[in-house]
mmCIF file with all atom_site columns, C-alpha atoms and ligand atoms in Angstrom:
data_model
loop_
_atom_site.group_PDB
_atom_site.id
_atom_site.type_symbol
_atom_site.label_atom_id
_atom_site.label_alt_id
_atom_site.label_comp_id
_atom_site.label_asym_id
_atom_site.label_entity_id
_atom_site.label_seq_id
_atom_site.pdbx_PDB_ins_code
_atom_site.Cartn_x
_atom_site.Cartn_y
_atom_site.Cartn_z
_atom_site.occupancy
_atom_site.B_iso_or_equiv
_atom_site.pdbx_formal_charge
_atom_site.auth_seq_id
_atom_site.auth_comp_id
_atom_site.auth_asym_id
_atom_site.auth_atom_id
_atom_site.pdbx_PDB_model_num
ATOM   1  C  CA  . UNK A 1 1  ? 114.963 181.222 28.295 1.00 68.00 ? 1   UNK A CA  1
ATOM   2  C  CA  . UNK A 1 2  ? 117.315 182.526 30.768 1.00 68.00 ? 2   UNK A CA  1
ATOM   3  C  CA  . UNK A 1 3  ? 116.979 183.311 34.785 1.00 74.00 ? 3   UNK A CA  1
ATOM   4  C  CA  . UNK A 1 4  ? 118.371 186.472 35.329 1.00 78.00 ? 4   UNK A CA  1
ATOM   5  C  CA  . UNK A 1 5  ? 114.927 187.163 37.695 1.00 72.00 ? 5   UNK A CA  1
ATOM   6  C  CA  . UNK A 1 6  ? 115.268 186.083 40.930 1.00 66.00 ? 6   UNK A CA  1
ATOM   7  C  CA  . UNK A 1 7  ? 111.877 185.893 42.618 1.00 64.00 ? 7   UNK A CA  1
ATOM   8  C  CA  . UNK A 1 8  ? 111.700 187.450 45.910 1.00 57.00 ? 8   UNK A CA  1
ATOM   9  C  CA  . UNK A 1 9  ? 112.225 185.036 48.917 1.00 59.00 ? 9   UNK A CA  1
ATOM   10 C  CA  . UNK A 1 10 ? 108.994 184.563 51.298 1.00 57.00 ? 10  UNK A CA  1
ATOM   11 C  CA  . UNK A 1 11 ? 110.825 183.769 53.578 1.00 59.00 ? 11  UNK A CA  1
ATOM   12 C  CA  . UNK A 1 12 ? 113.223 186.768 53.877 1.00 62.00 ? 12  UNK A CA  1
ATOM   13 C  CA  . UNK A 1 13 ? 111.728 190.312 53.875 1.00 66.00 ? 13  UNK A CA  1
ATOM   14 C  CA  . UNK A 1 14 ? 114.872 191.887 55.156 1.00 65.00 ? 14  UNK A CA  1
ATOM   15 C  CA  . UNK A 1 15 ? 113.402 194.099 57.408 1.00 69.00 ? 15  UNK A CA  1
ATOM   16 C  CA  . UNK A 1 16 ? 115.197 197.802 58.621 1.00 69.00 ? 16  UNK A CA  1
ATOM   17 C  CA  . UNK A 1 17 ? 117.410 196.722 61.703 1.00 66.00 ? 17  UNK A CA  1
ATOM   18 C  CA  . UNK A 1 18 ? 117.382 200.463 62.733 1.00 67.00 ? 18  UNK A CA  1
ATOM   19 C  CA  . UNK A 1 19 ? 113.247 199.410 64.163 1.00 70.00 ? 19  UNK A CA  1
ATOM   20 C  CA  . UNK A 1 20 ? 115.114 197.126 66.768 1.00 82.00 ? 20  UNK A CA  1
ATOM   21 C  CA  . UNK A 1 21 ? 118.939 198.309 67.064 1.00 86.00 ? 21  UNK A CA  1
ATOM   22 C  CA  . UNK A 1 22 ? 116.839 201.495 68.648 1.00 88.00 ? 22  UNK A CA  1
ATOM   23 C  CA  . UNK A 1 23 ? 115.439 199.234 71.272 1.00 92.00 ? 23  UNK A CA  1
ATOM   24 C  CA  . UNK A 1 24 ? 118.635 198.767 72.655 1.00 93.00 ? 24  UNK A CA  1
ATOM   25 C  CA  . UNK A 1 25 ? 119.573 199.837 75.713 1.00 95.00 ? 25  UNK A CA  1
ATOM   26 C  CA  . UNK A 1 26 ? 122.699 202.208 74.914 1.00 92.00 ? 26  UNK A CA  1
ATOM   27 C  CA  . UNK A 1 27 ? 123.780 201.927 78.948 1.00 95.00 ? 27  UNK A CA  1
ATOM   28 C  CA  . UNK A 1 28 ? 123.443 198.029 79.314 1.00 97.00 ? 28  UNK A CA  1
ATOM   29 C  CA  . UNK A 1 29 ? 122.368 196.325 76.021 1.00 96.00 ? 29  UNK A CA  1
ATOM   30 C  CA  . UNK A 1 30 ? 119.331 194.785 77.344 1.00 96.00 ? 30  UNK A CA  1
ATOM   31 C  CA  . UNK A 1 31 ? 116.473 195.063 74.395 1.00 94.00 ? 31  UNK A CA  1
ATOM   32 C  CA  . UNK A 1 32 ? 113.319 197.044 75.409 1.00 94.00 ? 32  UNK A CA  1
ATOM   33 C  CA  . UNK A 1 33 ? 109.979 195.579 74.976 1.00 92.00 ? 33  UNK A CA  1
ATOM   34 C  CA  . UNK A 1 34 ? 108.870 197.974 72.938 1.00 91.00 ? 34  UNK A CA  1
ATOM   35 C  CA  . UNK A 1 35 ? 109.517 201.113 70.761 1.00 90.00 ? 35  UNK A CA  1
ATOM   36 C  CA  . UNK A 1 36 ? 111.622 204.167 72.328 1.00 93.00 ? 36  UNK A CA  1
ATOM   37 C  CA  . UNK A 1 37 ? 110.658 206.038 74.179 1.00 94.00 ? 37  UNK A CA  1
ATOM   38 C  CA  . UNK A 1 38 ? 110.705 204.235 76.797 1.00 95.00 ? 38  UNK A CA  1
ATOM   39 C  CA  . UNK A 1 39 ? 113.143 203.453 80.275 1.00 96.00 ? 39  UNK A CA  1
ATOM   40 C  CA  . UNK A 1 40 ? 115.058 200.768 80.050 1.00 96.00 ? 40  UNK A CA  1
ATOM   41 C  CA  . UNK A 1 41 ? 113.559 197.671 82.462 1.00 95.00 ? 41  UNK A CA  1
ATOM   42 C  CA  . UNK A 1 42 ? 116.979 196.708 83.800 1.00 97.00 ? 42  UNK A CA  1
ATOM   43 C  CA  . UNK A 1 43 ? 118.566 199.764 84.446 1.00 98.00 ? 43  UNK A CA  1
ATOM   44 C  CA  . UNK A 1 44 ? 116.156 203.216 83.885 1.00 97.00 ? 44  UNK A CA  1
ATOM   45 C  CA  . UNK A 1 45 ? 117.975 204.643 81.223 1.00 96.00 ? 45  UNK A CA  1
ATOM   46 C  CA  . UNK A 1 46 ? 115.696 206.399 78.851 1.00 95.00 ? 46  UNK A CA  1
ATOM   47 C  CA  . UNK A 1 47 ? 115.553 204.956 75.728 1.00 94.00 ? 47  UNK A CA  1
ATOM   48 C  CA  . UNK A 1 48 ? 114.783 208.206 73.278 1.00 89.00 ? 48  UNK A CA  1
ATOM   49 C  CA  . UNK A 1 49 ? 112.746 207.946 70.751 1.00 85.00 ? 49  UNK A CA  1
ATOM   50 C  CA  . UNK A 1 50 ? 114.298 211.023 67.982 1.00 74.00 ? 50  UNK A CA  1
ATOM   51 C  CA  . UNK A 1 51 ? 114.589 208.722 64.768 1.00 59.00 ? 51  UNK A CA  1
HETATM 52 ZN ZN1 . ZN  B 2 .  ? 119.597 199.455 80.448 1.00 67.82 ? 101 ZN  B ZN1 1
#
């Protein structure tokens, strides 16, 4: 018997960081509350939404 298999962890699903790091506000940082596009709430910078 050997354990070359690791089972997936539950608690980990490693999700793409791309779906938030595109929230980010490229002028001040500040994370939008939700997907591009959208203007930033702290400064009105638009937030595009082209990936
Ligand atoms: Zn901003």
């Amino acid at each position: 018997m050997t354990e070359d298999a690791r089972p997936a962890d539950p608690g980990e699903d490693g999700g793409d960081p791309a779906c938030w790091l595109r929230r980010v506000c490229p002028a001040c940082g500040r994370l939008a509350d939700v997907d591009p596009p959208v203007r930033c709430a702290a400064c009105g910078e638009l937030l595009p939404a082209d990936r």
